[in-house]
PDB file of C-alpha atoms in Angstrom:
ATOM      1  CA  MET H 188      -0.077  -0.079  -0.158  1.00 86.00           C
ATOM      2  CA  ASP H 189       2.189   2.700  -1.377  1.00 92.00           C
ATOM      3  CA  LEU H 190       1.176   5.954  -0.088  1.00 95.00           C
ATOM      4  CA  THR H 191       2.541   8.174  -2.577  1.00 96.00           C
ATOM      5  CA  VAL H 192      -0.116   6.182  -5.139  1.00 96.00           C
ATOM      6  CA  PRO H 193      -3.646   8.661  -5.672  1.00 96.00           C
ATOM      7  CA  GLU H 194      -6.063   4.980  -4.944  1.00 97.00           C
ATOM      8  CA  TYR H 195      -4.123   3.737  -2.114  1.00 97.00           C
ATOM      9  CA  ALA H 196      -4.271   7.603  -0.460  1.00 97.00           C
ATOM     10  CA  TYR H 197      -7.644   8.059  -0.844  1.00 97.00           C
ATOM     11  CA  MET H 198      -8.137   3.931   0.373  1.00 97.00           C
ATOM     12  CA  PHE H 199      -6.023   4.632   3.324  1.00 96.00           C
ATOM     13  CA  GLY H 200      -8.093   8.783   4.124  1.00 96.00           C
ATOM     14  CA  PHE H 201     -11.526   6.580   3.731  1.00 96.00           C
ATOM     15  CA  LEU H 202     -10.703   3.495   6.222  1.00 96.00           C
ATOM     16  CA  GLN H 203      -9.408   5.829   8.825  1.00 94.00           C
ATOM     17  CA  ALA H 204     -12.652   7.711   8.655  1.00 93.00           C
ATOM     18  CA  ASP H 205     -14.945   4.770   8.026  1.00 92.00           C
ATOM     19  CA  GLY H 206     -13.027   1.297   8.874  1.00 92.00           C
ATOM     20  CA  HIS H 207     -13.008  -0.612  11.742  1.00 92.00           C
ATOM     21  CA  LEU H 208      -9.996  -2.813  12.121  1.00 92.00           C
ATOM     22  CA  TYR H 209     -10.857  -5.389  14.628  1.00 90.00           C
ATOM     23  CA  GLN H 210      -8.407  -7.444  16.922  1.00 84.00           C
ATOM     24  CA  GLY H 211      -9.520 -10.936  18.053  1.00 79.00           C
ATOM     25  CA  SER H 212      -8.185 -13.378  19.837  1.00 78.00           C
ATOM     26  CA  GLY H 213      -4.527 -14.773  18.274  1.00 77.00           C
ATOM     27  CA  GLN H 214      -4.168 -14.176  14.762  1.00 82.00           C
ATOM     28  CA  LYS H 215      -7.695 -13.512  14.597  1.00 87.00           C
ATOM     29  CA  GLY H 216      -9.444 -10.260  13.254  1.00 91.00           C
ATOM     30  CA  SER H 217     -10.289  -8.552  10.420  1.00 93.00           C
ATOM     31  CA  LEU H 218     -11.021  -4.624   8.754  1.00 94.00           C
ATOM     32  CA  THR H 219     -14.444  -4.283   7.993  1.00 95.00           C
ATOM     33  CA  VAL H 220     -16.186  -0.952   6.010  1.00 94.00           C
ATOM     34  CA  GLU H 221     -20.045  -0.977   5.586  1.00 93.00           C
ATOM     35  CA  LEU H 222     -21.911   1.836   3.337  1.00 93.00           C
ATOM     36  CA  SER H 223     -24.873   2.303   1.943  1.00 91.00           C
ATOM     37  CA  VAL H 224     -25.631  -0.281  -0.846  1.00 93.00           C
ATOM     38  CA  ARG H 225     -26.337   2.603  -3.608  1.00 93.00           C
ATOM     39  CA  ASP H 226     -22.583   2.413  -2.758  1.00 94.00           C
ATOM     40  CA  VAL H 227     -21.013  -0.625  -3.080  1.00 95.00           C
ATOM     41  CA  ASP H 228     -19.069  -0.196  -6.633  1.00 95.00           C
ATOM     42  CA  LEU H 229     -16.509   1.269  -4.308  1.00 96.00           C
ATOM     43  CA  LEU H 230     -16.146  -1.123  -2.011  1.00 96.00           C
ATOM     44  CA  TYR H 231     -15.622  -3.252  -5.487  1.00 96.00           C
ATOM     45  CA  ARG H 232     -12.639  -1.259  -6.006  1.00 96.00           C
ATOM     46  CA  PHE H 233     -11.043  -1.045  -2.776  1.00 96.00           C
ATOM     47  CA  LYS H 234     -11.688  -5.539  -2.790  1.00 96.00           C
ATOM     48  CA  ASN H 235      -9.774  -4.950  -6.821  1.00 95.00           C
ATOM     49  CA  LEU H 236      -6.874  -2.479  -5.148  1.00 95.00           C
ATOM     50  CA  THR H 237      -6.501  -4.967  -2.451  1.00 94.00           C
ATOM     51  CA  PRO H 238      -3.887  -8.239  -3.136  1.00 93.00           C
ATOM     52  CA  TYR H 239      -5.369 -10.441  -0.461  1.00 94.00           C
ATOM     53  CA  ASN H 240      -8.652 -12.361  -0.545  1.00 94.00           C
ATOM     54  CA  SER H 241     -11.678 -10.161   0.625  1.00 94.00           C
ATOM     55  CA  SER H 242     -15.246 -10.009   0.193  1.00 95.00           C
ATOM     56  CA  VAL H 243     -18.502  -7.604  -0.223  1.00 94.00           C
ATOM     57  CA  VAL H 244     -21.878  -9.013   0.742  1.00 94.00           C
ATOM     58  CA  GLU H 245     -25.060  -6.975   1.083  1.00 91.00           C
ATOM     59  CA  ARG H 246     -27.156  -7.070   3.932  1.00 89.00           C
ATOM     60  CA  THR H 247     -30.542  -5.501   5.173  1.00 87.00           C
ATOM     61  CA  ARG H 248     -31.068  -4.800   8.880  1.00 83.00           C
ATOM     62  CA  SER H 249     -32.584  -2.181  11.478  1.00 76.00           C
ATOM     63  CA  THR H 250     -30.599   1.170  12.450  1.00 74.00           C
ATOM     64  CA  ASN H 251     -31.214   3.437  15.350  1.00 71.00           C
ATOM     65  CA  PHE H 252     -32.443   5.807  12.648  1.00 69.00           C
ATOM     66  CA  VAL H 253     -33.527   3.706   9.674  1.00 73.00           C
ATOM     67  CA  GLU H 254     -35.493   0.012   9.324  1.00 76.00           C
ATOM     68  CA  ASN H 255     -34.628  -2.043   6.743  1.00 79.00           C
ATOM     69  CA  TYR H 256     -30.828  -0.344   6.074  1.00 84.00           C
ATOM     70  CA  HIS H 257     -30.139  -1.862   2.996  1.00 89.00           C
ATOM     71  CA  SER H 258     -26.040  -2.060   3.211  1.00 91.00           C
ATOM     72  CA  ALA H 259     -22.823  -3.590   1.621  1.00 94.00           C
ATOM     73  CA  VAL H 260     -20.069  -4.611   3.951  1.00 95.00           C
ATOM     74  CA  TRP H 261     -16.762  -5.478   2.577  1.00 95.00           C
ATOM     75  CA  THR H 262     -14.322  -7.569   4.797  1.00 96.00           C
ATOM     76  CA  LEU H 263     -10.805  -7.984   4.774  1.00 95.00           C
ATOM     77  CA  CYS H 264      -9.010 -10.901   7.296  1.00 94.00           C
ATOM     78  CA  SER H 265      -5.528 -11.110   5.843  1.00 93.00           C
ATOM     79  CA  LEU H 266      -3.460 -10.566   9.278  1.00 94.00           C
ATOM     80  CA  GLU H 267      -0.219  -9.287   6.753  1.00 94.00           C
ATOM     81  CA  ALA H 268      -2.731  -6.902   5.525  1.00 94.00           C
ATOM     82  CA  ARG H 269      -4.158  -5.459   9.214  1.00 94.00           C
ATOM     83  CA  THR H 270      -0.476  -5.231  10.315  1.00 93.00           C
ATOM     84  CA  LYS H 271       0.192  -3.056   7.161  1.00 94.00           C
ATOM     85  CA  LEU H 272      -2.918  -1.031   7.686  1.00 94.00           C
ATOM     86  CA  ASN H 273      -2.224  -0.752  11.420  1.00 92.00           C
ATOM     87  CA  SER H 274       1.450   0.375  11.003  1.00 92.00           C
ATOM     88  CA  LEU H 275       0.493   3.110   8.746  1.00 93.00           C
ATOM     89  CA  GLY H 276      -1.946   4.748  11.353  1.00 91.00           C
ATOM     90  CA  LEU H 277      -4.877   2.704  11.289  1.00 92.00           C
ATOM     91  CA  PRO H 278      -5.468   1.872  14.798  1.00 90.00           C
ATOM     92  CA  TYR H 279      -7.415  -1.415  16.323  1.00 89.00           C
ATOM     93  CA  GLY H 280     -10.955  -0.528  17.868  1.00 84.00           C
ATOM     94  CA  ARG H 281     -11.902   3.124  18.804  1.00 78.00           C
ATOM     95  CA  LYS H 282      -9.776   5.065  16.583  1.00 72.00           C
ATOM     96  CA  SER H 283     -12.214   9.020  15.669  1.00 73.00           C
ATOM     97  CA  ARG H 284      -9.517  10.382  18.324  1.00 80.00           C
ATOM     98  CA  ASP H 285      -6.309   8.755  17.001  1.00 82.00           C
ATOM     99  CA  ILE H 286      -6.294   9.039  14.033  1.00 91.00           C
ATOM    100  CA  GLY H 287      -3.622  11.346  11.699  1.00 91.00           C
ATOM    101  CA  PRO H 288      -1.837  11.900   8.836  1.00 93.00           C
ATOM    102  CA  PRO H 289       0.183   9.244   7.796  1.00 92.00           C
ATOM    103  CA  SER H 290       3.963   9.736   8.566  1.00 90.00           C
ATOM    104  CA  LEU H 291       5.449   9.089   5.699  1.00 92.00           C
ATOM    105  CA  GLU H 292       5.226  10.451   2.152  1.00 95.00           C
ATOM    106  CA  PHE H 293       1.470   9.940   0.903  1.00 96.00           C
ATOM    107  CA  SER H 294      -0.747  12.021  -2.137  1.00 96.00           C
ATOM    108  CA  ARG H 295      -2.070  14.739  -0.153  1.00 96.00           C
ATOM    109  CA  ARG H 296      -5.426  15.687  -1.667  1.00 96.00           C
ATOM    110  CA  ASP H 297      -6.089  12.421  -2.850  1.00 97.00           C
ATOM    111  CA  TYR H 298      -6.054  11.323   1.094  1.00 97.00           C
ATOM    112  CA  LEU H 299      -7.914  14.472   1.981  1.00 97.00           C
ATOM    113  CA  ARG H 300     -10.724  13.280  -0.252  1.00 97.00           C
ATOM    114  CA  GLY H 301     -10.972  10.039   0.859  1.00 97.00           C
ATOM    115  CA  LEU H 302     -11.808  10.960   4.425  1.00 96.00           C
ATOM    116  CA  ILE H 303     -14.119  13.865   3.126  1.00 96.00           C
ATOM    117  CA  ASP H 304     -16.103  10.989   0.987  1.00 96.00           C
ATOM    118  CA  ALA H 305     -16.065   8.980   4.466  1.00 94.00           C
ATOM    119  CA  ASP H 306     -16.978  11.723   6.796  1.00 93.00           C
ATOM    120  CA  GLY H 307     -17.591  15.046   5.277  1.00 94.00           C
ATOM    121  CA  SER H 308     -19.990  16.291   2.853  1.00 94.00           C
ATOM    122  CA  VAL H 309     -19.859  18.038  -1.112  1.00 95.00           C
ATOM    123  CA  GLY H 310     -22.921  20.360  -1.721  1.00 95.00           C
ATOM    124  CA  PHE H 311     -24.955  23.128  -2.021  1.00 94.00           C
ATOM    125  CA  THR H 312     -26.818  25.341   0.396  1.00 92.00           C
ATOM    126  CA  ARG H 313     -30.458  26.329  -0.105  1.00 89.00           C
ATOM    127  CA  ARG H 314     -29.533  30.287  -1.427  1.00 87.00           C
ATOM    128  CA  GLY H 315     -27.514  28.087  -3.841  1.00 91.00           C
ATOM    129  CA  MET H 316     -24.159  28.646  -2.228  1.00 92.00           C
ATOM    130  CA  PRO H 317     -21.664  25.360  -2.567  1.00 94.00           C
ATOM    131  CA  PHE H 318     -20.038  23.837   0.787  1.00 96.00           C
ATOM    132  CA  ILE H 319     -17.568  21.458   1.051  1.00 96.00           C
ATOM    133  CA  SER H 320     -17.239  20.053   5.192  1.00 95.00           C
ATOM    134  CA  LEU H 321     -15.318  17.727   7.252  1.00 94.00           C
ATOM    135  CA  SER H 322     -16.268  16.227  10.643  1.00 93.00           C
ATOM    136  CA  THR H 323     -13.551  14.847  12.703  1.00 93.00           C
ATOM    137  CA  SER H 324     -13.220  14.014  16.676  1.00 92.00           C
ATOM    138  CA  SER H 325      -9.701  14.094  15.476  1.00 93.00           C
ATOM    139  CA  THR H 326      -7.031  17.330  16.549  1.00 93.00           C
ATOM    140  CA  ALA H 327      -4.509  16.069  14.123  1.00 94.00           C
ATOM    141  CA  ILE H 328      -7.076  15.843  11.319  1.00 94.00           C
ATOM    142  CA  GLY H 329      -8.601  19.129  11.659  1.00 94.00           C
ATOM    143  CA  THR H 330      -5.272  20.683  12.099  1.00 94.00           C
ATOM    144  CA  TYR H 331      -4.304  18.689   8.183  1.00 95.00           C
ATOM    145  CA  VAL H 332      -7.556  19.577   6.875  1.00 95.00           C
ATOM    146  CA  CYS H 333      -6.783  23.628   7.589  1.00 95.00           C
ATOM    147  CA  SER H 334      -3.673  23.094   6.415  1.00 94.00           C
ATOM    148  CA  TYR H 335      -4.072  21.955   3.097  1.00 95.00           C
ATOM    149  CA  ALA H 336      -6.960  24.244   2.608  1.00 95.00           C
ATOM    150  CA  GLN H 337      -5.280  27.253   3.404  1.00 94.00           C
ATOM    151  CA  THR H 338      -2.313  26.345   1.162  1.00 95.00           C
ATOM    152  CA  VAL H 339      -4.501  25.573  -1.629  1.00 94.00           C
ATOM    153  CA  THR H 340      -7.558  28.206  -0.924  1.00 93.00           C
ATOM    154  CA  GLY H 341      -5.960  30.732   1.455  1.00 91.00           C
ATOM    155  CA  ALA H 342      -9.043  30.921   3.541  1.00 90.00           C
ATOM    156  CA  MET H 343      -7.649  30.406   7.403  1.00 89.00           C
ATOM    157  CA  ARG H 344      -9.702  28.313   9.820  1.00 87.00           C
ATOM    158  CA  ARG H 345      -9.238  27.597  13.150  1.00 85.00           C
ATOM    159  CA  PRO H 346     -10.372  24.130  14.554  1.00 83.00           C
ATOM    160  CA  ARG H 347     -12.459  24.011  17.406  1.00 86.00           C
ATOM    161  CA  ARG H 348     -14.407  21.878  18.970  1.00 87.00           C
ATOM    162  CA  ASN H 349     -17.944  22.473  18.729  1.00 85.00           C
ATOM    163  CA  GLN H 350     -19.708  22.144  22.379  1.00 81.00           C
ATOM    164  CA  ARG H 351     -22.696  19.776  21.080  1.00 82.00           C
ATOM    165  CA  ASP H 352     -20.684  16.699  20.435  1.00 82.00           C
ATOM    166  CA  HIS H 353     -16.817  18.251  21.089  1.00 86.00           C
ATOM    167  CA  VAL H 354     -16.344  17.985  17.530  1.00 90.00           C
ATOM    168  CA  TYR H 355     -14.159  19.873  14.652  1.00 91.00           C
ATOM    169  CA  ASN H 356     -17.073  20.791  11.931  1.00 92.00           C
ATOM    170  CA  ILE H 357     -14.557  22.677   9.324  1.00 93.00           C
ATOM    171  CA  THR H 358     -16.486  24.354   6.398  1.00 94.00           C
ATOM    172  CA  TYR H 359     -15.456  26.641   3.487  1.00 95.00           C
ATOM    173  CA  ARG H 360     -17.749  28.135   1.033  1.00 93.00           C
ATOM    174  CA  GLY H 361     -17.944  30.020  -2.222  1.00 93.00           C
ATOM    175  CA  LYS H 362     -15.159  30.490  -4.063  1.00 93.00           C
ATOM    176  CA  ALA H 363     -12.953  28.650  -1.365  1.00 94.00           C
ATOM    177  CA  ALA H 364     -15.114  25.993  -1.396  1.00 95.00           C
ATOM    178  CA  GLN H 365     -15.155  25.802  -5.016  1.00 96.00           C
ATOM    179  CA  THR H 366     -11.482  25.881  -5.189  1.00 96.00           C
ATOM    180  CA  LEU H 367     -10.987  23.350  -2.741  1.00 96.00           C
ATOM    181  CA  THR H 368     -13.470  20.671  -4.084  1.00 96.00           C
ATOM    182  CA  SER H 369     -12.085  21.270  -7.894  1.00 96.00           C
ATOM    183  CA  THR H 370      -8.499  20.268  -6.473  1.00 96.00           C
ATOM    184  CA  LEU H 371      -9.507  17.586  -5.002  1.00 97.00           C
ATOM    185  CA  TYR H 372     -12.214  15.904  -7.240  1.00 97.00           C
ATOM    186  CA  TYR H 373      -9.986  15.981 -10.202  1.00 95.00           C
ATOM    187  CA  MET H 374     -11.509  14.108 -13.586  1.00 93.00           C
ATOM    188  CA  GLY H 375     -10.672  10.185 -13.387  1.00 94.00           C
ATOM    189  CA  CYS H 376     -10.297   9.865  -9.601  1.00 96.00           C
ATOM    190  CA  LEU H 377     -11.567   7.230  -7.333  1.00 96.00           C
ATOM    191  CA  SER H 378     -14.268   9.023  -5.269  1.00 96.00           C
ATOM    192  CA  LEU H 379     -17.832   8.542  -4.142  1.00 95.00           C
ATOM    193  CA  ARG H 380     -19.576   8.685  -7.279  1.00 94.00           C
ATOM    194  CA  ARG H 381     -22.481  10.865  -6.471  1.00 94.00           C
ATOM    195  CA  LYS H 382     -20.236  12.926  -4.404  1.00 96.00           C
ATOM    196  CA  GLN H 383     -18.305  13.414  -7.787  1.00 96.00           C
ATOM    197  CA  THR H 384     -21.192  14.468  -9.443  1.00 95.00           C
ATOM    198  CA  VAL H 385     -22.382  17.522  -7.156  1.00 96.00           C
ATOM    199  CA  ALA H 386     -18.406  18.146  -7.254  1.00 96.00           C
ATOM    200  CA  GLU H 387     -18.762  18.839 -11.412  1.00 95.00           C
ATOM    201  CA  ARG H 388     -21.677  20.879 -10.457  1.00 96.00           C
ATOM    202  CA  ILE H 389     -19.636  23.152  -7.861  1.00 95.00           C
ATOM    203  CA  THR H 390     -16.337  22.856  -9.765  1.00 94.00           C
ATOM    204  CA  ASN H 391     -18.795  24.963 -12.954  1.00 93.00           C
ATOM    205  CA  TRP H 392     -20.673  26.703 -10.359  1.00 92.00           C
ATOM    206  CA  VAL H 393     -20.688  30.628 -11.229  1.00 89.00           C
ATOM    207  CA  ARG H 394     -21.225  33.366  -8.682  1.00 84.00           C
ATOM    208  CA  PRO H 395     -24.986  35.137  -9.662  1.00 81.00           C
ATOM    209  CA  PRO H 396     -24.823  38.527 -10.345  1.00 80.00           C
ATOM    210  CA  ALA H 397     -25.016  41.356  -7.349  1.00 70.00           C
ATOM    211  CA  LYS H 398     -27.978  41.865  -6.444  1.00 61.00           C
ATOM    212  CA  LYS H 399     -29.760  45.819  -6.906  1.00 65.00           C
ATOM    213  CA  PRO H 400     -29.556  47.936  -4.367  1.00 61.00           C
ATOM    214  CA  GLY H 401     -32.924  48.251  -2.589  1.00 63.00           C
ATOM    215  CA  PRO H 402     -35.473  51.126  -2.467  1.00 65.00           C
ATOM    216  CA  GLU H 403     -33.671  54.575  -0.818  1.00 63.00           C
ATOM    217  CA  ARG H 404     -34.414  54.874   2.673  1.00 77.00           C
ATOM    218  CA  ILE H 405     -34.541  58.629   3.989  1.00 85.00           C
ATOM    219  CA  LEU H 406     -35.578  59.755   7.150  1.00 87.00           C
ATOM    220  CA  TRP H 407     -37.824  62.527   6.682  1.00 89.00           C
ATOM    221  CA  THR H 408     -38.187  65.593   8.578  1.00 90.00           C
ATOM    222  CA  SER H 409     -40.309  68.437   8.814  1.00 90.00           C
ATOM    223  CA  GLU H 410     -37.713  70.661   7.141  1.00 90.00           C
ATOM    224  CA  LYS H 411     -37.697  68.663   4.457  1.00 91.00           C
ATOM    225  CA  ASP H 412     -41.154  68.319   3.977  1.00 92.00           C
ATOM    226  CA  LYS H 413     -41.452  71.788   3.773  1.00 91.00           C
ATOM    227  CA  ILE H 414     -39.277  71.781   1.065  1.00 90.00           C
ATOM    228  CA  LEU H 415     -41.205  69.573  -0.701  1.00 89.00           C
ATOM    229  CA  LEU H 416     -44.821  70.862  -0.125  1.00 91.00           C
ATOM    230  CA  LEU H 417     -43.664  74.249  -1.282  1.00 89.00           C
ATOM    231  CA  ALA H 418     -41.340  73.747  -4.518  1.00 89.00           C
ATOM    232  CA  PRO H 419     -42.676  74.778  -7.389  1.00 87.00           C
ATOM    233  CA  THR H 420     -42.341  71.212  -8.700  1.00 88.00           C
ATOM    234  CA  ILE H 421     -41.454  67.721  -8.273  1.00 88.00           C
ATOM    235  CA  ASP H 422     -38.330  68.158 -10.098  1.00 88.00           C
ATOM    236  CA  ASP H 423     -37.487  71.463  -7.890  1.00 87.00           C
ATOM    237  CA  ALA H 424     -37.809  69.220  -5.225  1.00 88.00           C
ATOM    238  CA  CYS H 425     -35.526  66.685  -5.657  1.00 89.00           C
ATOM    239  CA  ALA H 426     -33.027  68.646  -6.583  1.00 86.00           C
ATOM    240  CA  GLU H 427     -32.922  70.908  -3.726  1.00 87.00           C
ATOM    241  CA  LEU H 428     -33.770  67.672  -1.515  1.00 88.00           C
ATOM    242  CA  GLY H 429     -31.229  65.043  -3.096  1.00 86.00           C
ATOM    243  CA  HIS H 430     -33.702  62.248  -3.484  1.00 88.00           C
ATOM    244  CA  SER H 431     -35.326  60.174  -6.176  1.00 87.00           C
ATOM    245  CA  ARG H 432     -38.597  61.230  -7.792  1.00 87.00           C
ATOM    246  CA  ASN H 433     -39.987  58.477  -6.558  1.00 88.00           C
ATOM    247  CA  ALA H 434     -39.180  58.751  -3.112  1.00 88.00           C
ATOM    248  CA  CYS H 435     -40.597  62.344  -3.509  1.00 90.00           C
ATOM    249  CA  ARG H 436     -43.757  61.742  -5.082  1.00 89.00           C
ATOM    250  CA  ALA H 437     -44.522  58.794  -2.270  1.00 89.00           C
ATOM    251  CA  ARG H 438     -43.788  61.547   0.851  1.00 90.00           C
ATOM    252  CA  LEU H 439     -45.486  64.162  -1.062  1.00 91.00           C
ATOM    253  CA  THR H 440     -48.610  61.586  -1.448  1.00 90.00           C
ATOM    254  CA  LYS H 441     -48.642  60.972   2.082  1.00 89.00           C
ATOM    255  CA  LEU H 442     -48.806  64.491   2.872  1.00 89.00           C
ATOM    256  CA  LEU H 443     -51.739  65.698   1.460  1.00 87.00           C
ATOM    257  CA  ASP H 444     -53.614  62.351   2.114  1.00 84.00           C
ATOM    258  CA  GLY H 445     -52.842  63.007   5.682  1.00 83.00           C
ATOM    259  CA  LEU H 446     -51.456  59.752   6.492  1.00 86.00           C
ATOM    260  CA  ALA H 447     -47.649  61.909   7.693  1.00 86.00           C
ATOM    261  CA  PRO H 448     -48.209  64.725   9.716  1.00 89.00           C
ATOM    262  CA  LEU H 449     -48.151  68.022   7.859  1.00 89.00           C
ATOM    263  CA  PRO H 450     -45.024  70.421   9.342  1.00 86.00           C
ATOM    264  CA  ALA H 451     -45.715  73.702  11.638  1.00 78.00           C
TER     265      ALA H 451
END
């Protein structure tokens, strides 16, 4: 598993975030990854990348969130493979706070894409603004993401744990999200197909033109009202007051119709 190879760097990042390495008695144990069946093609890609016997099976079960959840599970039992993954930085058992970037040379953008595909989001806000985000319990991962993204986009983030569940929620929006997404999800890369599709939309996103300024806001005073009432014409009032014709006409109508008090 040469992590300078993009596919292996991606795979390792994904396994760190969403893989589970179990250690049984003796030499027993396994690596498993469970995904929704819609993403089963990625598990077969992992299976084909791995030079050891492994299997992909589908199952249906109930979870705390969904009944009859249809998923696919990739299982790898080879001791040699598990030992290699563990030495690279994939811990046995609970690992969310302990993982970190590999200590040896690795393909940085592919590794980060693996983390985001497993534990992040790529999409658009309700207002149509692109975003890319990652949630992690690991300080080392949170720091790495902020450092890499700042190098690519120039946007600076300081990772901080939230108060609700004490994880880091790191998010980039707008142009920064577009730049980071297009860097990570390049053409032909190994990724979740559904996130690759959204990433392509983000790459082609064009910021909408700025909105037209709203209506002029005027603080009408008794002095302004006098000028408006005494001016020979609306145009004369506009020239003296420096307000638009529509604003002056609307105020004059209110004064004449009794909707605003006349000046003393």
